Short mmCIF file of C-alpha atoms in Angstrom, two decimals:
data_model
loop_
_atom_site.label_atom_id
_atom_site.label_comp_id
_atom_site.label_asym_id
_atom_site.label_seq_id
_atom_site.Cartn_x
_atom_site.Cartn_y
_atom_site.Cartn_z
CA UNK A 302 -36.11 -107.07 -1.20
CA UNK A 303 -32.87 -107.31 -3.68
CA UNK A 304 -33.32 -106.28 -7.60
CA UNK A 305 -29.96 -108.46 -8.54
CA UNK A 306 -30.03 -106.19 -11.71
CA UNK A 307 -31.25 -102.87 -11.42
CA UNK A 308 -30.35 -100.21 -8.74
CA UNK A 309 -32.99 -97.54 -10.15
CA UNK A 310 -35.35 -100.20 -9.18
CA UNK A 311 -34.42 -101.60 -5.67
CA UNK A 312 -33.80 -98.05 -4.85
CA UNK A 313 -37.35 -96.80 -6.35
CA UNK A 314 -38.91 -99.68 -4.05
CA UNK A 315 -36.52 -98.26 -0.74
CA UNK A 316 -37.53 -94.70 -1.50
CA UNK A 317 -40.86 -95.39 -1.47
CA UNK A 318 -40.94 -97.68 1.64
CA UNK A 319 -38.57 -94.90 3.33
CA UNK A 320 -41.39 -92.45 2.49
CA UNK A 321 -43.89 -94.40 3.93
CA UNK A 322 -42.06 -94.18 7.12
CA UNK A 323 -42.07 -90.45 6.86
CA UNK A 324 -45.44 -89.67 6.36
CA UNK A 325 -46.49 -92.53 9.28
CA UNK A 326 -44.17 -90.09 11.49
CA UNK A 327 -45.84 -86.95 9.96
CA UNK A 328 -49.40 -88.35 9.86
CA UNK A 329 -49.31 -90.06 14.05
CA UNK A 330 -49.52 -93.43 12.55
CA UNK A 331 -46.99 -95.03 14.65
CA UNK A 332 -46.69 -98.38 15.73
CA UNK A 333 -47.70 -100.05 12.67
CA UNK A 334 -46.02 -103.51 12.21
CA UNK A 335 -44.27 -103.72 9.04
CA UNK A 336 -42.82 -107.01 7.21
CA UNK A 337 -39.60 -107.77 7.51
CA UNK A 338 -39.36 -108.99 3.52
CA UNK A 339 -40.83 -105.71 2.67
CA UNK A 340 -37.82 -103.62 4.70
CA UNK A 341 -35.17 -102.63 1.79
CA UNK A 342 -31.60 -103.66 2.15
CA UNK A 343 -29.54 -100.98 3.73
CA UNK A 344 -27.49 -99.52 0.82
CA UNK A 345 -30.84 -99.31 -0.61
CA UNK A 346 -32.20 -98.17 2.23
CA UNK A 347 -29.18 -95.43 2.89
CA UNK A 348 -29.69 -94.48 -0.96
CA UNK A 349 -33.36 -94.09 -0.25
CA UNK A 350 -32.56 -91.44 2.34
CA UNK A 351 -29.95 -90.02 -0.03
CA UNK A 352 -33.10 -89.56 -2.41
CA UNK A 353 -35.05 -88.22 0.15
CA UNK A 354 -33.07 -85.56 1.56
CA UNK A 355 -34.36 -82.80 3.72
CA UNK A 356 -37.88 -85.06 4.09
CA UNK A 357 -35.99 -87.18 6.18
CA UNK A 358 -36.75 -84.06 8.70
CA UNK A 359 -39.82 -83.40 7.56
CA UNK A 360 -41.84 -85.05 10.49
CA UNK A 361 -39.84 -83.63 12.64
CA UNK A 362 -39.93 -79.37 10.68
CA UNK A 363 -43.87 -80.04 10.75
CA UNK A 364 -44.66 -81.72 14.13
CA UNK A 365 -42.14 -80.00 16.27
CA UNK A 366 -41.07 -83.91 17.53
CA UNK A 367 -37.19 -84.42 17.31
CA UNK A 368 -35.92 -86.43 14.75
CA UNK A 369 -35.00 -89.78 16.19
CA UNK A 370 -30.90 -89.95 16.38
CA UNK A 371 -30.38 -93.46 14.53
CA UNK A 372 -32.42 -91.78 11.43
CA UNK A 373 -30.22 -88.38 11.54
CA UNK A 374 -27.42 -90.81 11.86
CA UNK A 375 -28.40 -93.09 8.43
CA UNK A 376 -28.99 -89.64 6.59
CA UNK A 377 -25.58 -88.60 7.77
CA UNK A 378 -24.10 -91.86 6.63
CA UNK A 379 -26.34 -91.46 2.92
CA UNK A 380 -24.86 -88.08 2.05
CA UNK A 381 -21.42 -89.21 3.15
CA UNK A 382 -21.88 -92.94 0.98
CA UNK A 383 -23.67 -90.93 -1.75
CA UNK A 384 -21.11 -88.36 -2.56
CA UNK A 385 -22.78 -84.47 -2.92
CA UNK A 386 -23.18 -83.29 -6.34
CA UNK A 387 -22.76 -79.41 -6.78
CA UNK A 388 -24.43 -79.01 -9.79
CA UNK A 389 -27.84 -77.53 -11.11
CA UNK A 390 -30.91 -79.12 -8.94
CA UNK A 391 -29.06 -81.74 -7.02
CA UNK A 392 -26.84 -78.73 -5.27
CA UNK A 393 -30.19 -77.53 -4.15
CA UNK A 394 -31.41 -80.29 -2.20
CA UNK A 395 -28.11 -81.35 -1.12
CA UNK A 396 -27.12 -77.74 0.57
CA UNK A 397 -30.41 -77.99 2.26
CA UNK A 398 -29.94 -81.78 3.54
CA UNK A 399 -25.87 -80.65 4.81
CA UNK A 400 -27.36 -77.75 6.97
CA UNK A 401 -30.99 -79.80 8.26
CA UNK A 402 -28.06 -82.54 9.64
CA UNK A 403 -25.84 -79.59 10.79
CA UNK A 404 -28.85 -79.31 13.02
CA UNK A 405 -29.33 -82.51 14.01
CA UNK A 406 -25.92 -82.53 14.85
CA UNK A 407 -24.06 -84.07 11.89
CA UNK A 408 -22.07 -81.88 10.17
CA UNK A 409 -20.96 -82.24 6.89
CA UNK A 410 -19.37 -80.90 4.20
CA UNK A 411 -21.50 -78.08 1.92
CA UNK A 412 -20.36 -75.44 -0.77
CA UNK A 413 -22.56 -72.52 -2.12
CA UNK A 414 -24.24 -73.91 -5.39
CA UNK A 415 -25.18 -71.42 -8.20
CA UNK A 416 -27.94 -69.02 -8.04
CA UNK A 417 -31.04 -70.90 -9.23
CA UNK A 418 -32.49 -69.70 -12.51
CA UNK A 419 -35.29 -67.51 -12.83
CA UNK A 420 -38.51 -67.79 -14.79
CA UNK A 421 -37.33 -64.69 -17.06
CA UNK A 422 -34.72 -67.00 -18.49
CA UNK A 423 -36.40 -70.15 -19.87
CA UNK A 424 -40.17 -69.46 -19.33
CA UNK A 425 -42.24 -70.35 -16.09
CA UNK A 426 -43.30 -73.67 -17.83
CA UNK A 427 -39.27 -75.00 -17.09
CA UNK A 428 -38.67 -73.33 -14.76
CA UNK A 429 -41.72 -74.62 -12.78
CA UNK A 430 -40.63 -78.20 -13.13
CA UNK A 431 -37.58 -77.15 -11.99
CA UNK A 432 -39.24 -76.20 -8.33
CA UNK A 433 -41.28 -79.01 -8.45
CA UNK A 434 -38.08 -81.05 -8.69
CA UNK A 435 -37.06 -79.15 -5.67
CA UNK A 436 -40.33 -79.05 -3.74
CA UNK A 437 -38.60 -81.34 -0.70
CA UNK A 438 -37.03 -77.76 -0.29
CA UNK A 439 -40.53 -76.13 0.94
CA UNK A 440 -40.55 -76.91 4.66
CA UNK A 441 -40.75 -74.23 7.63
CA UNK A 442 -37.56 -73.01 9.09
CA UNK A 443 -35.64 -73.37 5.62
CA UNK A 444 -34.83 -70.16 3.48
CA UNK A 445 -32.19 -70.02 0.42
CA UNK A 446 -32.55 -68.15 -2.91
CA UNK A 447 -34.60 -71.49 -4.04
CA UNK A 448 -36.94 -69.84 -1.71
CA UNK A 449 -36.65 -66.41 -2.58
CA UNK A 450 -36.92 -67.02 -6.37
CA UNK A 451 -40.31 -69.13 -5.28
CA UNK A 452 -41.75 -66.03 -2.91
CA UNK A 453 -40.69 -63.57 -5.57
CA UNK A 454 -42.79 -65.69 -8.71
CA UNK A 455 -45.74 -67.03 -7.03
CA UNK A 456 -47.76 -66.59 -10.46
CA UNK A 457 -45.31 -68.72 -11.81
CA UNK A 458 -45.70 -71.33 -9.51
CA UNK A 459 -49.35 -70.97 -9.63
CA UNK A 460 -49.18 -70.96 -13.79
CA UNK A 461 -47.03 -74.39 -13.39
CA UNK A 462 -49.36 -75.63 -10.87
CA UNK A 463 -52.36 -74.77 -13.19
CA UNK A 464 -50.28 -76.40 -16.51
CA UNK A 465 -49.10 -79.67 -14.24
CA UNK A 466 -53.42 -80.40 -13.34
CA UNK A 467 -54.64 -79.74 -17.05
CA UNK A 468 -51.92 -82.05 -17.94
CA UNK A 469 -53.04 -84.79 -15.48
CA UNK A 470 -49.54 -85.10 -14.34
CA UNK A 471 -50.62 -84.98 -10.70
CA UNK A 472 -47.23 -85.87 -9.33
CA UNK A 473 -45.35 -82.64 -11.06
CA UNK A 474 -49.22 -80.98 -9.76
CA UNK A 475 -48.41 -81.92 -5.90
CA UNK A 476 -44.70 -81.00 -5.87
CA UNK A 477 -45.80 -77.35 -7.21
CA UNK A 478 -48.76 -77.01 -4.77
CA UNK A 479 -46.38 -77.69 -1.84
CA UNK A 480 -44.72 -74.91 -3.01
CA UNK A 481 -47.72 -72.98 -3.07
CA UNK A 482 -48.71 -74.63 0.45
CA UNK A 483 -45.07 -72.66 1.73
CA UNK A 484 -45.57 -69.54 0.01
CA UNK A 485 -48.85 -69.59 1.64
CA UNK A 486 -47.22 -70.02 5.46
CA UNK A 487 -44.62 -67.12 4.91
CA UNK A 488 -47.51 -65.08 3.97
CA UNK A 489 -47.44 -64.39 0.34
CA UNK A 490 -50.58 -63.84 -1.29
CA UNK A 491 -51.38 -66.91 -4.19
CA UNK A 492 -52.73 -66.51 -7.30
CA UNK A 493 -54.91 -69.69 -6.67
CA UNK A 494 -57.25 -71.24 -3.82
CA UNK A 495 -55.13 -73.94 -2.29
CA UNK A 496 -58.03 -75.85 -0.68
CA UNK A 497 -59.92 -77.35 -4.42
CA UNK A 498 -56.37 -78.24 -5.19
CA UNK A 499 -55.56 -79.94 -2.03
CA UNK A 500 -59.19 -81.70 -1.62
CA UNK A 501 -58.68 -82.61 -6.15
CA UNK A 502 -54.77 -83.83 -5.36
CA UNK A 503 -55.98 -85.78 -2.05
CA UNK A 504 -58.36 -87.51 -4.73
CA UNK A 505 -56.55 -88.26 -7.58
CA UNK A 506 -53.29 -88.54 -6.53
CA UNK A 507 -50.83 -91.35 -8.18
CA UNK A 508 -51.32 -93.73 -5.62
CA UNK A 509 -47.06 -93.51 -4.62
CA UNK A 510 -46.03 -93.03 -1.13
CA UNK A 511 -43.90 -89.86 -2.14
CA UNK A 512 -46.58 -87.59 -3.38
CA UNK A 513 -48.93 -88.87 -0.21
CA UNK A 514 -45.76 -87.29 1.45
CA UNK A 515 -45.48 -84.44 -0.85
CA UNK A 516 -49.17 -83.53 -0.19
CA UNK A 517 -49.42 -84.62 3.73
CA UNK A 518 -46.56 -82.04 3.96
CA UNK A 519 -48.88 -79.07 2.06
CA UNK A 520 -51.64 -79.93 4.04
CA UNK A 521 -49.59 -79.05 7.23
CA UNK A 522 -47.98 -76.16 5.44
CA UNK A 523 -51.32 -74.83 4.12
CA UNK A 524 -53.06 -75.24 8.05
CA UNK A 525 -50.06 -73.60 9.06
CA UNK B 52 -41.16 -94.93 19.50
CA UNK B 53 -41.85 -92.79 15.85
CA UNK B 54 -42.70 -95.05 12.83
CA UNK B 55 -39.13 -93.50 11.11
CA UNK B 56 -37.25 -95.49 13.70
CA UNK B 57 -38.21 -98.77 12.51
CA UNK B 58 -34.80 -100.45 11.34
CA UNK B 59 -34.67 -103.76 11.67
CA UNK B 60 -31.19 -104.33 10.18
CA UNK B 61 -27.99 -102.47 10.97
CA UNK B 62 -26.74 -99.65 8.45
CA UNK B 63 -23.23 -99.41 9.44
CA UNK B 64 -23.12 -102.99 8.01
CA UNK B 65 -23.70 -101.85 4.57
CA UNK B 66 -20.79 -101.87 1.86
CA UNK B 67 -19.33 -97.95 1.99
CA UNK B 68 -18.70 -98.04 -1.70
CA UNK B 69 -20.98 -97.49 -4.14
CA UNK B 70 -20.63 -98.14 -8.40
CA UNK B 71 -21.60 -94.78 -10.55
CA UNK B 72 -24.80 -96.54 -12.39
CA UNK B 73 -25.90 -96.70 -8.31
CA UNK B 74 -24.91 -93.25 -7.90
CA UNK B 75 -26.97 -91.94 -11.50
CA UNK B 76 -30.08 -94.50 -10.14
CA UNK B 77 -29.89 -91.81 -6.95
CA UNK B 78 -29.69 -89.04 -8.66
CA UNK B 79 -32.53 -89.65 -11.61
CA UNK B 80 -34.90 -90.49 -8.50
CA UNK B 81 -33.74 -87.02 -6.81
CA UNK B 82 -34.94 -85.27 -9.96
CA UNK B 83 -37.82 -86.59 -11.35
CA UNK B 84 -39.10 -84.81 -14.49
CA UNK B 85 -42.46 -84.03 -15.03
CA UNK B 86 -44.42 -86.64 -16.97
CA UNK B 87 -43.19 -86.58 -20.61
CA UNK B 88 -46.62 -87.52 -21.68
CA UNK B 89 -50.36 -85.93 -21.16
CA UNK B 90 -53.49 -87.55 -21.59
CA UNK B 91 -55.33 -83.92 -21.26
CA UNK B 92 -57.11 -83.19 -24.19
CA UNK B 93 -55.47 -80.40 -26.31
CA UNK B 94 -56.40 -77.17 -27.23
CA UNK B 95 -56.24 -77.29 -31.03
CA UNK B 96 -57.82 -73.68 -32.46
CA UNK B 97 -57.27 -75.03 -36.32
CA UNK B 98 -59.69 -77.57 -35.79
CA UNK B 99 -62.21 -76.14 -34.56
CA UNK B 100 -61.88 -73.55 -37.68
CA UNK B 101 -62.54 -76.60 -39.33
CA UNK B 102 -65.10 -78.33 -37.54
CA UNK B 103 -66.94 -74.97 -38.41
CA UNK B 104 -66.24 -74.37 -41.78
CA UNK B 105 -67.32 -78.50 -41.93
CA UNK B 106 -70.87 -77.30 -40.26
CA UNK B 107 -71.23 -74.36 -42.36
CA UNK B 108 -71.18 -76.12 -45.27
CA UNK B 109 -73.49 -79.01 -44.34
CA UNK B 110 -76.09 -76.83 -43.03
CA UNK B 111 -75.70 -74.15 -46.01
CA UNK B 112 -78.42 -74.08 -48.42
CA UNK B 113 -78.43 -76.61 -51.66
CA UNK B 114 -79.50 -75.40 -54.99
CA UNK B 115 -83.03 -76.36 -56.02
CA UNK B 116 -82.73 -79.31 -58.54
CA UNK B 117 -85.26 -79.46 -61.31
CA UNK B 118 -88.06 -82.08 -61.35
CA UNK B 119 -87.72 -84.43 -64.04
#
């Protein structure tokens, strides 16, 4: 599947086929046969799993199944081809990625990025987008001051949540209720019912694999 | 066998050297904004001060006109 001229493309397509995968290891829906046109090109495919990050493990964090070794090893080998960036979000996702394959046996290379903002700063409306660009962070067994800011503002979330569904922007809407799906399985009390938004989400959705993944993974979180 | 282990082609094959605009295509798709456009309707308190004053005046009494 090669775009000759646009990476952002190609590696749009691998994401979303590498999602797919996820959520068919999340969801039990193995066995599947899948084209062999449709199956990216590896540096797309290693970029995909760059993109993806810690929901490479996701299956594995939500099922309690072991995450097969040859995908541990391709994450290892995306973080290592995609070099780490240590600023603002990306430092985020990629301190959580270093220590999920510091698990899985991979070690690799991780510095402390700077604490995340807080809504006090730039108003819960940024700052909301801001988790929702970070949502792949909200899985069980993960903790950071991503996910203290998110169990000490859960009004915020729930205010960004709110915004995201008036605005029809039901991608930004599903990253922030996965959020609200964790805070909801560490026990902190929400400021909204999580089932309407599930059941409107699981209705309306954008149709992509990654928010199907982004909103299998709150439905586990929120039956949790 | 889990569906994630599906890999028909060999990634230690792959080129270990990627260009920057590859690198910025990873990153933009690690942080995706929120949509930069809404189709909600809006919440515009001005206009309905002048839908109002628009209804007040239709439905306001006219001044009897003389019958020539």
């Amino acid at each position: 599947m090669p775009f000759a001229d646009s990476p952002q493309r190609e590696y749009a397509a691998a994401t979303e086929w590498a999602a797919g995968r996820a959520l068919d290891a999340l969801t039990g829906a193995e066995g599947a046969a899948l084209p062999a046109a449709d199956v990216p090109e590896p540096q797309a495919l290693l970029a995909a799993d760059r993109v993806l990050g810690p929901d490479v493990f996701a299956p594995a964090l939500l099922t309690g199944r072991p995450t097969p070794p040859e995908v541990a090893a391709r994450a290892a080998e995306a973080f290592v081809l995609f070099p780490a960036d240590w600023s603002g979000v990306h430092a985020w996702r990629d301190r959580a990625t270093a220590e999920l394959l510091a698990r899985a046996g991979h070690p690799v290379a991780a510095e402390s990025p700077p604490l995340p903002p807080d809504p006090g700063e730039h108003g819960w409306q940024r700052w909301s987008v801001l988790m929702a660009q970070l949502c792949c962070l909200a899985l069980p067994t993960l903790d950071s001051p991503v996910h203290q800011r998110a169990r000490e503002h859960p009004l915020a979330l729930a205010r960004g949540a709110t915004r995201a569904m008036l605005r029809r922007d039901h991608r930004t809407a599903t990253r922030l209720v996965r959020w609200l799906a964790w805070l909801q399985s560490v026990g902190t009390p929400l400021a909204l019912e999580l089932r309407p938004l599930l059941r409107q989400l699981a209705l309306t959705g954008d149709g992509t694999a990654r928010t199907a993944l982004d909103l299998a993974v709150a439905e586990r979180l929120a039956a949790a | 066998m889990l569906a994630q282990t599906v890999l028909p082609r060999e990634p230690a094959l792959a080129p270990l050297r990627v260009s920057s605009p590859e690198i910025g295509a990873v990153k933009a798709l690690m942080t995706e904004d929120e949509s930069a456009v809404s189709d909600a309707p809006l919440y515009r308190p001005e206009a309905a001060g002048l839908l109002l004053l628009l209804g007040l005046v239709l439905l306001s009494p006219k001044e009897p006109k003389e019958k020539k």
